[in-house]
Coordinates of C-alpha atoms in Angstrom, one line a residue:
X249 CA -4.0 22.8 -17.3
X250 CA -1.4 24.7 -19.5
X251 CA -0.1 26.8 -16.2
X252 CA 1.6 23.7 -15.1
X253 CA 5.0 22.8 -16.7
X254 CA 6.8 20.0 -17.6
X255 CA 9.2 20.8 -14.3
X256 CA 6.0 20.6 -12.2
X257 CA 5.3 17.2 -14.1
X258 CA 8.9 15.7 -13.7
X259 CA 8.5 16.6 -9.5
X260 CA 5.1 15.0 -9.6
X261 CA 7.0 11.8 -11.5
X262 CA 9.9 11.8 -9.2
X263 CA 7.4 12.6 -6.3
X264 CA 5.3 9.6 -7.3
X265 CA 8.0 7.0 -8.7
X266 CA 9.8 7.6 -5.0
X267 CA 6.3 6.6 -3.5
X268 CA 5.4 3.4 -1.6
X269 CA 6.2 0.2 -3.5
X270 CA 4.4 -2.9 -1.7
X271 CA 1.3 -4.8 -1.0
X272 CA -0.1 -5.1 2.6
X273 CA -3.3 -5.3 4.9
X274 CA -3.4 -2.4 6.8
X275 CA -4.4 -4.3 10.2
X276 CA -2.3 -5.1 13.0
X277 CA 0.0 -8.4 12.3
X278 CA 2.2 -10.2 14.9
X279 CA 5.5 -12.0 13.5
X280 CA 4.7 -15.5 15.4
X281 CA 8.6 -15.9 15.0
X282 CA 9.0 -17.8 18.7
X283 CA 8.8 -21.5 18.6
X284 CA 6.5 -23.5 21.1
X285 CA 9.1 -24.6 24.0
X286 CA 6.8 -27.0 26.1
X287 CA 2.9 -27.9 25.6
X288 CA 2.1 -25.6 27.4
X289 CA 3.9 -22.6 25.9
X290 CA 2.4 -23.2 22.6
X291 CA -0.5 -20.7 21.9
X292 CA -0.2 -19.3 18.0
X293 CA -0.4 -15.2 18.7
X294 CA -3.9 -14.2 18.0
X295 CA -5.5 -10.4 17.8
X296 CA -8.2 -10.7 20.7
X297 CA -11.3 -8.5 20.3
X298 CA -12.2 -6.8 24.0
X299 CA -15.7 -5.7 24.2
X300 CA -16.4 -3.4 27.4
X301 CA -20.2 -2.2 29.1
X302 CA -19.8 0.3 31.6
X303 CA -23.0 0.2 34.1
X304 CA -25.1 -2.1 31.1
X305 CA -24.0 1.0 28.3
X306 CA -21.3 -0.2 25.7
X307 CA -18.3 1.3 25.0
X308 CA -15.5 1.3 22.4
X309 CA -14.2 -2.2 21.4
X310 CA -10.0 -2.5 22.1
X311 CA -8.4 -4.9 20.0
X312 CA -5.4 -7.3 22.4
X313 CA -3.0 -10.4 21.6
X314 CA -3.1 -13.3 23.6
X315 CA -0.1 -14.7 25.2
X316 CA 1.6 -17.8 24.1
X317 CA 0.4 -19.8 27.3
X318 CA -2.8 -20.1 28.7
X319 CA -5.9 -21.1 27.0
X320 CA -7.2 -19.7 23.9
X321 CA -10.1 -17.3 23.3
X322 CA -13.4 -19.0 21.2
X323 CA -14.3 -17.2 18.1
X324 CA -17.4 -16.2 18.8
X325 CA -18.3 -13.2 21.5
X326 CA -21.6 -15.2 22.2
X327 CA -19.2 -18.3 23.7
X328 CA -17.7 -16.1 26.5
X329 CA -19.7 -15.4 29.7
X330 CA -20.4 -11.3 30.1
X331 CA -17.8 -11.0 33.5
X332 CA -17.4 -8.1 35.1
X333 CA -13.5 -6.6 35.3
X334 CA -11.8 -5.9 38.7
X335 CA -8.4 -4.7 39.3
X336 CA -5.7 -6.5 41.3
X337 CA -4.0 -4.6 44.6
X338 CA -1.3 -4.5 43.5
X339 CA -1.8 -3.0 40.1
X340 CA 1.5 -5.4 38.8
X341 CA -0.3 -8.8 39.7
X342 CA 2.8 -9.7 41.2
X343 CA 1.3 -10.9 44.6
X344 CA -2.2 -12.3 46.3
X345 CA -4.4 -9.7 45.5
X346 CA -6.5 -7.7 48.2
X347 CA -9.7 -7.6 45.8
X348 CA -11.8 -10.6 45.4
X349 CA -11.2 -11.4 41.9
X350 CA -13.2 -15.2 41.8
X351 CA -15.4 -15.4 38.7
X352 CA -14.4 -11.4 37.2
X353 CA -11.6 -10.9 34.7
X354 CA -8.7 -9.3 36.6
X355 CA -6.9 -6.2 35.6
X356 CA -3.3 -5.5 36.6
X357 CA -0.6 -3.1 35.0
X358 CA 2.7 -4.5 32.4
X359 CA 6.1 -5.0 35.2
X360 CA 7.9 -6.3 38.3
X361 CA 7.2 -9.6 36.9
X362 CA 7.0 -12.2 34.8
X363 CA 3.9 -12.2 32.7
X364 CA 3.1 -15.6 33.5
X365 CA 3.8 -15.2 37.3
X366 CA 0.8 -12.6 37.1
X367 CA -1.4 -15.1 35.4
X368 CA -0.8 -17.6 38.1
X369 CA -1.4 -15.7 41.2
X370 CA -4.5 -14.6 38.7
X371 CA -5.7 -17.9 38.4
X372 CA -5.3 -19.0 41.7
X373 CA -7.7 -16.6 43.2
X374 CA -10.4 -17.5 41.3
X375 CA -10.4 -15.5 38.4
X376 CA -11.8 -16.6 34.8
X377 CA -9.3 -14.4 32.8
X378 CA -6.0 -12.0 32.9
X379 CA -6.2 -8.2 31.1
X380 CA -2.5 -7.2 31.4
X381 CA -2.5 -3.3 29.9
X382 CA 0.7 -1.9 28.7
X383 CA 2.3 1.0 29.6
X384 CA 2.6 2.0 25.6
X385 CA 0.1 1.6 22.4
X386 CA 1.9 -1.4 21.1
X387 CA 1.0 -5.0 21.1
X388 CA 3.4 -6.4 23.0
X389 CA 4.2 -10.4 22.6
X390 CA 4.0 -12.3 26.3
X391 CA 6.2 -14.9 25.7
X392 CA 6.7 -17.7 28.2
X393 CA 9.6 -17.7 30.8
X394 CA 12.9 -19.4 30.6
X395 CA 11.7 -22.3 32.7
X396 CA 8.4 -23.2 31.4
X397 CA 8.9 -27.0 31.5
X398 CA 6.5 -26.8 34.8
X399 CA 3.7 -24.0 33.1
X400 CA 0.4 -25.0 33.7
X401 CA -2.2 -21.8 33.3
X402 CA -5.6 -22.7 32.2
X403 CA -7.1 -19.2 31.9
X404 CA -7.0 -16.6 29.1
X405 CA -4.0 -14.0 29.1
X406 CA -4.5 -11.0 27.2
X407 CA -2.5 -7.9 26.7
X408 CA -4.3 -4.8 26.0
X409 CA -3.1 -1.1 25.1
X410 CA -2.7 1.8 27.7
X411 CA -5.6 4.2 26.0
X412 CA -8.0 0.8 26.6
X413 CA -6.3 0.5 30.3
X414 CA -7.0 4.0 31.1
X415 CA -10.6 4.1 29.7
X416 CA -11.6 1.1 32.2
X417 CA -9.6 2.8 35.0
X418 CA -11.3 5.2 34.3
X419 CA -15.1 4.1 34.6
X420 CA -13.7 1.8 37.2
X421 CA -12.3 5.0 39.2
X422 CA -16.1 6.7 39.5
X423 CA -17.7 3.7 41.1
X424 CA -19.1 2.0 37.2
X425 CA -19.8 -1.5 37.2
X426 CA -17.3 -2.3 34.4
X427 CA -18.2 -5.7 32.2
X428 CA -16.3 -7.4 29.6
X429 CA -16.2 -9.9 26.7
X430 CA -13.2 -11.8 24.9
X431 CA -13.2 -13.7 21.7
X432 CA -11.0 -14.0 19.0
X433 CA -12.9 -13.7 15.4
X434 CA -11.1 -15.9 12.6
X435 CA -9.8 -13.5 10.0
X436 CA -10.8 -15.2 6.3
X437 CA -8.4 -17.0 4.1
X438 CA -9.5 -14.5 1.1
X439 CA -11.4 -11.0 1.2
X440 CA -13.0 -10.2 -1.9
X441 CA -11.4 -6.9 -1.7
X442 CA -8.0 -8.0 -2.5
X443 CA -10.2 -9.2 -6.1
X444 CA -11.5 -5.7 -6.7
X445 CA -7.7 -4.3 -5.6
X446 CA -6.3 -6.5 -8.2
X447 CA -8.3 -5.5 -10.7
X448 CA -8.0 -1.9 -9.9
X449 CA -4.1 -2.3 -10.4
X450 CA -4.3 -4.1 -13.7
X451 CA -6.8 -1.9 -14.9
X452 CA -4.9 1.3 -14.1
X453 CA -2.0 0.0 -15.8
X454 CA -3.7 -1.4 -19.1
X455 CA -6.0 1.8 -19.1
X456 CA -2.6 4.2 -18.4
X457 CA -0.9 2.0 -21.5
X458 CA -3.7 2.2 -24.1
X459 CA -5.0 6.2 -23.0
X460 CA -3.8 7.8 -25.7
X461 CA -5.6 5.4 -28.0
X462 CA -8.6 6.3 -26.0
X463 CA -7.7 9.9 -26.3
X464 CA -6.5 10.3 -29.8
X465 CA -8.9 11.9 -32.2
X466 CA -8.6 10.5 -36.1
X467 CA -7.1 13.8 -36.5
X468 CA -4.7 13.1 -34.5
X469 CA -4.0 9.7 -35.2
X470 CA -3.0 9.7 -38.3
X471 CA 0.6 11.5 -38.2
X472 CA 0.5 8.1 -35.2
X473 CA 0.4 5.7 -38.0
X474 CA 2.8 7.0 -40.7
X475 CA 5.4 4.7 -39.1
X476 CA 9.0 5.8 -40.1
X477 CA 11.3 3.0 -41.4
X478 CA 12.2 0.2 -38.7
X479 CA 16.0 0.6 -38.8
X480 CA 15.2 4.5 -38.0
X481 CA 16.2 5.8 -34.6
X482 CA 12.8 8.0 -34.7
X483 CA 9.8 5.5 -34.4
X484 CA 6.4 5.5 -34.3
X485 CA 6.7 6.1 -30.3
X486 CA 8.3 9.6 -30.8
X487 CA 5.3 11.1 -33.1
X488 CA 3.5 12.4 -29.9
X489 CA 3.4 15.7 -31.2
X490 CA 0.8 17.1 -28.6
X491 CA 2.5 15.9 -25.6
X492 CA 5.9 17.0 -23.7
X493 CA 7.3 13.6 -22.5
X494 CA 10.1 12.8 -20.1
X495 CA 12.4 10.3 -21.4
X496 CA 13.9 8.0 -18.6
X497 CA 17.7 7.5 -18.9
X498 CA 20.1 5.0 -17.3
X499 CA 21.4 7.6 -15.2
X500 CA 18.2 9.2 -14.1
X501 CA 16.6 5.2 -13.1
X502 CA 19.7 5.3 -10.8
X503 CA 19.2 8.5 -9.3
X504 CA 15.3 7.6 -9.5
X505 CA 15.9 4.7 -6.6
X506 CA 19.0 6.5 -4.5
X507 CA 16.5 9.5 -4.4
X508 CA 13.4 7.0 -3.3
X509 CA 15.6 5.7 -0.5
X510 CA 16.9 8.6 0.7
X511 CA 13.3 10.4 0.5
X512 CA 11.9 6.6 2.5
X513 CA 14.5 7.2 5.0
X514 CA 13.9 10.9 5.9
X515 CA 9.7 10.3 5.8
X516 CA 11.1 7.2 8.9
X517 CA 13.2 9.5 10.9
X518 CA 11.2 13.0 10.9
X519 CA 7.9 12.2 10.2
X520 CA 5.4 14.5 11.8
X521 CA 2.1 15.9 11.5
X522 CA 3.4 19.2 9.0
X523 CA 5.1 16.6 7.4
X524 CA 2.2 14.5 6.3
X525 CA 0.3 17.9 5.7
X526 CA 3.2 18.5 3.3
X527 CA 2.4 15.2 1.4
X528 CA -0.7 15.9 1.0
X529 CA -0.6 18.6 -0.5
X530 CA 1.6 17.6 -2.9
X531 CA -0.6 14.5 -3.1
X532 CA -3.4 16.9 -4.4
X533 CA -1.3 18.9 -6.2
X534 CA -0.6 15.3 -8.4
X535 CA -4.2 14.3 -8.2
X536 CA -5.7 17.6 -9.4
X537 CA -3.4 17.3 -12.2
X538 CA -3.8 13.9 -13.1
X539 CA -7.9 14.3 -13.0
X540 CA -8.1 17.6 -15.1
X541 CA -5.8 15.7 -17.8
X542 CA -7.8 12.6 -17.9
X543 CA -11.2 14.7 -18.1
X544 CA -9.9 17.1 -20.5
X545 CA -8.4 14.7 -22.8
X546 CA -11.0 12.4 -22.4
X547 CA -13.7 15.4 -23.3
X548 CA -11.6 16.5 -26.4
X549 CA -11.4 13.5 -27.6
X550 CA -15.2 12.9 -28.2
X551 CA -16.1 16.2 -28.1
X552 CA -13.3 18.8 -30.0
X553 CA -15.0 21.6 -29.8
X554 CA -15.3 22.1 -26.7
X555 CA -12.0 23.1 -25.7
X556 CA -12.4 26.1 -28.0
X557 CA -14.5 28.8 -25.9
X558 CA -11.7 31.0 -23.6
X559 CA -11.0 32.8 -21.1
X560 CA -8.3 35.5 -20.1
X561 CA -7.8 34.9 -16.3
X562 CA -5.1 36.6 -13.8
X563 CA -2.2 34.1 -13.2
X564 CA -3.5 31.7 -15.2
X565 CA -3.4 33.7 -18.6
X566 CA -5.6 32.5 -21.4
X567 CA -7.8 29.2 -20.6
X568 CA -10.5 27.0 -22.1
X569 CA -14.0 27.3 -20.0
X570 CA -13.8 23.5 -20.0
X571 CA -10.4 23.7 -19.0
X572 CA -11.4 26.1 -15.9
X573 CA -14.4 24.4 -15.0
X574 CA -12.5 21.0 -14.8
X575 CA -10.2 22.7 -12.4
X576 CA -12.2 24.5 -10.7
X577 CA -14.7 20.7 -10.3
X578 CA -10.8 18.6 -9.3
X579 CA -9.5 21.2 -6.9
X580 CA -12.9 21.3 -4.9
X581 CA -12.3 17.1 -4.5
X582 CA -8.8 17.2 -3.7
X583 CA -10.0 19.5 -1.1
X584 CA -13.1 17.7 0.0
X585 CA -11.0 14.3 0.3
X586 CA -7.9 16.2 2.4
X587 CA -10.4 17.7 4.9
X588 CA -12.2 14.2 4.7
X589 CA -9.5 11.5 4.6
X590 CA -10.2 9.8 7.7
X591 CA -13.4 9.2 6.9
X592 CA -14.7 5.8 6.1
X593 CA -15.4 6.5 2.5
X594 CA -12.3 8.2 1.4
X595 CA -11.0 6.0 0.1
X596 CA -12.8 6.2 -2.9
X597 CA -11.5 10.0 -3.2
X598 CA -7.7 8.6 -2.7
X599 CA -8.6 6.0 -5.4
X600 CA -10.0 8.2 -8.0
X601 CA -6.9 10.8 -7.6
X602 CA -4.4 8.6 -7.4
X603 CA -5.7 6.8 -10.5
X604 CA -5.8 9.9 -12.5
X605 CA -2.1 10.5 -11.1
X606 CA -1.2 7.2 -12.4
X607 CA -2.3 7.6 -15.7
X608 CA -1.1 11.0 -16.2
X609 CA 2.3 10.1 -15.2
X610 CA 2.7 7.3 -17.6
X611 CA 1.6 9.5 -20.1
X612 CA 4.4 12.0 -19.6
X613 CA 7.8 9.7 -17.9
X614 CA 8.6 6.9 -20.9
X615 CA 11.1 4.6 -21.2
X616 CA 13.1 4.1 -24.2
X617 CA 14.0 0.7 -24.5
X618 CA 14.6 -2.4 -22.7
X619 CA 18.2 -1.7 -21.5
X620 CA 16.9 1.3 -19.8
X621 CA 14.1 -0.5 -18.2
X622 CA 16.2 -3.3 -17.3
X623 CA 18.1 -0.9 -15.0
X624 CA 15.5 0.7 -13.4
X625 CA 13.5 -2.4 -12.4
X626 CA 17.0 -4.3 -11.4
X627 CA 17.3 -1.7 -8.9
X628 CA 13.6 -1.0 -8.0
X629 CA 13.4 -4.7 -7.5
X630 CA 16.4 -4.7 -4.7
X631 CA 15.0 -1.1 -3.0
X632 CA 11.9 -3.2 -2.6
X633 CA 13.4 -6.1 -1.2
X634 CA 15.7 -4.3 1.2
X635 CA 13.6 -1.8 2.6
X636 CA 10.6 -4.4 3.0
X637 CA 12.5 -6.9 4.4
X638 CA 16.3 -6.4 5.5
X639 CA 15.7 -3.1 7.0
X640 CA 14.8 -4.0 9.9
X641 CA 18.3 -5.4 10.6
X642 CA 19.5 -1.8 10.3
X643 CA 16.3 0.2 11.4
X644 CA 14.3 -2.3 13.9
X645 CA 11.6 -1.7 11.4
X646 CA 10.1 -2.4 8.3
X647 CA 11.0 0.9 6.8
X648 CA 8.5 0.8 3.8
X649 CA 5.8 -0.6 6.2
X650 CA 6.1 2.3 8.9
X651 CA 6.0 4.7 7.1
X652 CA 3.4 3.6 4.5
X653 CA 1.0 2.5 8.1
X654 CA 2.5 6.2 10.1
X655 CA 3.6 3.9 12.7
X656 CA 5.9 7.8 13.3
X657 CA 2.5 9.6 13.1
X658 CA 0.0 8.6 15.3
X659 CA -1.0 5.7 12.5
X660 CA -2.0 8.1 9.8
X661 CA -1.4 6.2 6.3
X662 CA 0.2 8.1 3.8
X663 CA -1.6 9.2 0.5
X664 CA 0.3 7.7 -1.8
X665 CA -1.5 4.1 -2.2
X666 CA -4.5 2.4 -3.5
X667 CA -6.5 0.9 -1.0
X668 CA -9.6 -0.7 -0.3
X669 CA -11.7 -1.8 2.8
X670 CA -11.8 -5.3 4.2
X671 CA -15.3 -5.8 4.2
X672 CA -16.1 -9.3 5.2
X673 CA -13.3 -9.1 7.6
X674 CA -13.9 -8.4 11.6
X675 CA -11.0 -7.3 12.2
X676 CA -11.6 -4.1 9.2
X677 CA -8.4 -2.6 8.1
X678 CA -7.7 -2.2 4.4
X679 CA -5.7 -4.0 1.5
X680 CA -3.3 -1.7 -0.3
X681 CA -0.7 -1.7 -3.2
X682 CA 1.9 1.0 -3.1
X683 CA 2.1 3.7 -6.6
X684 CA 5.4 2.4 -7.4
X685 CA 4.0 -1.2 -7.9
X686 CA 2.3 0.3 -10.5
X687 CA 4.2 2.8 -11.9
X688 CA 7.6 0.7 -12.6
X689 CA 6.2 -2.1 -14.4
X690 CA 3.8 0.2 -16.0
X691 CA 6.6 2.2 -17.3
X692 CA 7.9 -1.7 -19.7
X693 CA 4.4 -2.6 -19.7
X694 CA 3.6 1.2 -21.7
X695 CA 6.7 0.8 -23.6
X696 CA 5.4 -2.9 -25.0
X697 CA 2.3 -1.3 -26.1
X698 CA 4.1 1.1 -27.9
X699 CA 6.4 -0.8 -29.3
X700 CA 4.0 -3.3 -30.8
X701 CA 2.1 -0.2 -32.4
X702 CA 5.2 1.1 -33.8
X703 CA 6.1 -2.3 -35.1
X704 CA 2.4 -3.2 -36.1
X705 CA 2.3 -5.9 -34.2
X706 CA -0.6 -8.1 -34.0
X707 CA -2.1 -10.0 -31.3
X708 CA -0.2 -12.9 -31.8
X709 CA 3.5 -11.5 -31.8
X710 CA 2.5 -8.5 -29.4
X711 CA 4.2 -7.7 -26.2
X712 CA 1.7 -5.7 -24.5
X713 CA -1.0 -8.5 -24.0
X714 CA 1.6 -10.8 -22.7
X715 CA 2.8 -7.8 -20.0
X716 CA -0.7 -7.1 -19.1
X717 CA -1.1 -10.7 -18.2
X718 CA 3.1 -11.1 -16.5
X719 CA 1.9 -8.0 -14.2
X720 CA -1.3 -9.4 -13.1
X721 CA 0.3 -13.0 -12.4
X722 CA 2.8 -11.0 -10.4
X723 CA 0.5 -9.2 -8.1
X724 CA -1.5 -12.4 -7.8
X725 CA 1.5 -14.1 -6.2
X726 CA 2.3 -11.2 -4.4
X727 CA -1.1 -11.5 -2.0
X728 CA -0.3 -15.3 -2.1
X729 CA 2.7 -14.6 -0.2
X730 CA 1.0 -11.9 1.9
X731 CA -1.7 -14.4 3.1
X732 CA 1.5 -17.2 3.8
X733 CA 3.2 -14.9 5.9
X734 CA -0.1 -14.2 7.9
X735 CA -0.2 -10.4 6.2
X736 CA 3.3 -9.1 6.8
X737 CA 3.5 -6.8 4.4
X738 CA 5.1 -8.0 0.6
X739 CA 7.7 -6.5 -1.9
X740 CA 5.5 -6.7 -4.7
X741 CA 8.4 -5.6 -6.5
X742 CA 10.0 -8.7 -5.8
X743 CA 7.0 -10.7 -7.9
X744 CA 6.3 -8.4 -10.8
X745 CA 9.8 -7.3 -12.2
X746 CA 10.5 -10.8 -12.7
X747 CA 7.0 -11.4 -14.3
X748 CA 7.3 -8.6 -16.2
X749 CA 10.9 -7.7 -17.2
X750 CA 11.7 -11.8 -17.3
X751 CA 8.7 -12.2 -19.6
X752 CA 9.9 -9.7 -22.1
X753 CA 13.2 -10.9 -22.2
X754 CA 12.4 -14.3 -22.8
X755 CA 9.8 -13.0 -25.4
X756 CA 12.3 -10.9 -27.2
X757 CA 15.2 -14.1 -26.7
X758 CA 12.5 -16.6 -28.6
X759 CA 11.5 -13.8 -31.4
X760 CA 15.0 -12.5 -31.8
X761 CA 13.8 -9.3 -31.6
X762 CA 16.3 -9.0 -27.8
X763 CA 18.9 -6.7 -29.2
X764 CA 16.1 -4.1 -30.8
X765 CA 14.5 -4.2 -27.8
X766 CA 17.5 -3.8 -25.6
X767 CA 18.6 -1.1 -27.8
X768 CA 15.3 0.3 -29.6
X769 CA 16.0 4.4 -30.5
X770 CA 19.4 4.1 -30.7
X771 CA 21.9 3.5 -34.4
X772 CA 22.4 -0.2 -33.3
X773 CA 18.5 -0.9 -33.4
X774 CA 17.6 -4.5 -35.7
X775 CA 21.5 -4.9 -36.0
X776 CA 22.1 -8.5 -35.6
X777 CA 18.8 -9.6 -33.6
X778 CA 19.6 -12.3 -31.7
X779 CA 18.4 -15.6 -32.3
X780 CA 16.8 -17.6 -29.7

């Protein structure tokens, strides 16, 4: 799409290098951070599955957290007796209740009491389980009170959203017989989906490294392999003739991560629904991009011919017919996908487009050597930790988190990850990895691959293999953390820099090939390699 520059191609960069950068499962998760205090204020804080019937007719399902006292939930909705639900009078709990509540689950509203006060008087009067509803969406964590030494509450205690309050009030209002069931579904050590997610990040980066070997006619490839003299500060790597490339500075990996933060920190603060529309638009804008490159080059390549048919169009000037049709094919998807993104399957749509995004921006933003990369990954690696982790001592959030989830938008994710469904898990939700936990690495791992070619490197004494394998190591430990800390989202950042920048170096240190890497394309290139 010759109508888009290279300044449209360094925003999409930025505007894709500045997006997320970690791995998570996009369900809700509880931080279990409050020790147990007394055996009976012990219960681990488990998502509770709340199945409703409204005169024998079923309704929507609401999901709850138990509280940390009273008994637990069994896994199965078949285990728990079909009650029906009655609120207490009061609505807070907080006193004997008017209505007969023995052998219903009783409903009373968040307030004027402790939490476990409402559960006794509950109890006492007979009934088999406590619904406490919230006055907001969140989960919040019923914790047990400062003198729990004496706690004793043998029934099930479960907090439930407003939207599910009001939709039993509401049945409940008209005179419906409302009846309900409580389990708590074990969530499996491993979904395969985090496998095929795994895969689809390593195979985006090798396939974004090694494209323009896919895409490189013999015509084309053999300027590629009249290598210029090693000690020259034009390599192999700069003979892209076809292609306008950004190079990556030291400054401009600096200014890459201060922008991402900045541009993090004002998606936290004023996201809104114009401002989602905004991103994904530019989202699309990327995507369209990114697939009409990949097709295109991916046609030419096996097919050169094709591209040579034109057409003289307003605006766009003079274009290929394969060229326009492409377009024409990737701007009807972006726009299918934006007007169908919260459907179950779009996913797939997000998927293919940011792919094509990935791959197009590795083909255009390069790094020129080790130093340089060094840089930018140093300080990727710390925006990932801190805004992942040690934000929340600044913002009460996870910064990264909310806004990747839209906890600031009603819960509407933002385009800029790869995701896929949990399938075997009941509690659904997806696992996702953010663009920049591909794009950073894939910036060293691209240069490797390069660099081996431009060195004719074989298998052996190649970088690039070794990468490939560094990144995928890295991501694998980064869903091993995410399952130990019970799916709170992960820096991934955190586990591939060091599996991916530490590799090379200690590659390069062993070789003594760590000063041409460190200072490959410049006049002190193979000067005194260091000797491991």
């Amino acid at each position: 799409m010759a109508s888009l520059s290279l300044s449209l191609l360094r925003l999409i960069v930025l505007f894709s290098v500045i997006g997320l950068s970690f791995a998570a499962s996009s369900d809700v998760t509880l931080d279990d951070d409050t020790p147990p205090k007394t055996p009976f204020c012990s219960n681990p804080y488990k998502l509770v599955k709340v199945k409703n019937w409204a005169d024998g007719k079923a309704g929507d399902t609401f999901v709850g957290v138990n509280a940390r006292f009273g008994s637990l939930l069994p896994t199965h909705s078949k285990d728990f007796v079909k009650s029906p639900a009655v609120f207490t009078n009061p609505l807070n709990g907080c006193s004997a209740s008017s209505t007969k509540l023995t052998g219903s689950i009783a409903l009373s509203v968040r307030g004027e009491c402790d939490f476990s006060t409402k559960a006794q008087i509950a109890e006492s009067a007979g009934a088999i389980a406590l619904l406490v509803i919230n006055d907001k969406e969140d989960l919040y964590k019923m914790v047990c009170p400062e003198n729990s030494t004496a706690l004793n509450i043998s029934i099930p205690v479960v907090m439930i959203p407003k939207s599910g309050g009001d939709t039993l009030n509401n049945s409940i209002a008209v005179g419906r017989r409302v009846e309900l069931v409580l389990y708590s579904p074990k969530r499996p050590v491993v979904d395969f989906s985090v496998a095929l997610l795994w895969l689809m990040a390593v195979g985006t980066l090798t396939c974004a490294s090694l494209w323009a070997d896919f895409t490189t006619t013999e015509e084309t490839d053999e300027p590629y392999n009249e290598l210029t003299p090693k000690g020259s500060s034009k390599s192999a790597m700069d003979n892209d003739d076809e292609k306008e490339t950004l190079d990556i500075n030291a400054k401009g990996a600096v200014v890459f991560v201060l922008t991402a933060s900045t541009f993090l920190v004002l998606l936290y603060f004023f996201m809104s629904s114009w401002f989602i529309w905004v991103l994904i638009i530019l989202f699309c804008i990327g995507g369209i991009e990114g697939m009409h490159n990949c097709i295109v080059s991916l046609t030419l390549s096996k097919c050169r011919n094709c591209g040579k048919k034109t057409l003289n169009l307003p605006l766009l000037g003079e274009i290929s017919v394969l060229s326009f049709v492409v377009l024409l094919f990737c701007v009807a998807f972006a726009i299918f996908w934006a007007a169908t993104r919260k459907a179950s399957y779009a996913w797939i749509g997000q998927d293919v487009l940011g792919i094509s995004l990935i791959i197009t921006v590795l083909q255009v933003a390069r790094l020129p050597n080790i130093r340089v990369a060094t840089i930018l990954l140093c300080c990727a690696f710390v925006y990932d930790i801190f805004w992942v982790f040690l934000s929340p001592l600044m913002f009460k959030d996870s910064v990264m988190i909310a806004v990747a989830r839209g906890d600031k938008n009603g819960g509407e994710a933002m385009p800029m990850l790869l995701r896929i469904p949990r399938t075997f898990d009941p509690w659904g939700g997806y696992d996702m990895v953010g663009f920049g936990d591909v794009l950073f690495p894939g910036l060293l791992v691209s240069f490797t691959h390069r660099y081996d070619k431009a060195n004719k490197k074989g298998f052996s004494r190649a970088y690039f293999p070794w990468l490939v394998g560094g990144y995928g190591l890295g991501l694998f430990l980064t869903y091993m953390g995410l399952y130990i800390m019970d799916g709170h989202g992960q820096p991934a950042l955190l586990y591939l820099v060091p599996c991916t920048l530490g590799l090379t170096v200690i590659l390069g240190s062993i070789r003594g090939e760590l000063r041409d890497l460190w200072n490959y394309g410049t006049s002190e290139s193979r000067e005194a390699p260091v000797v491991a």
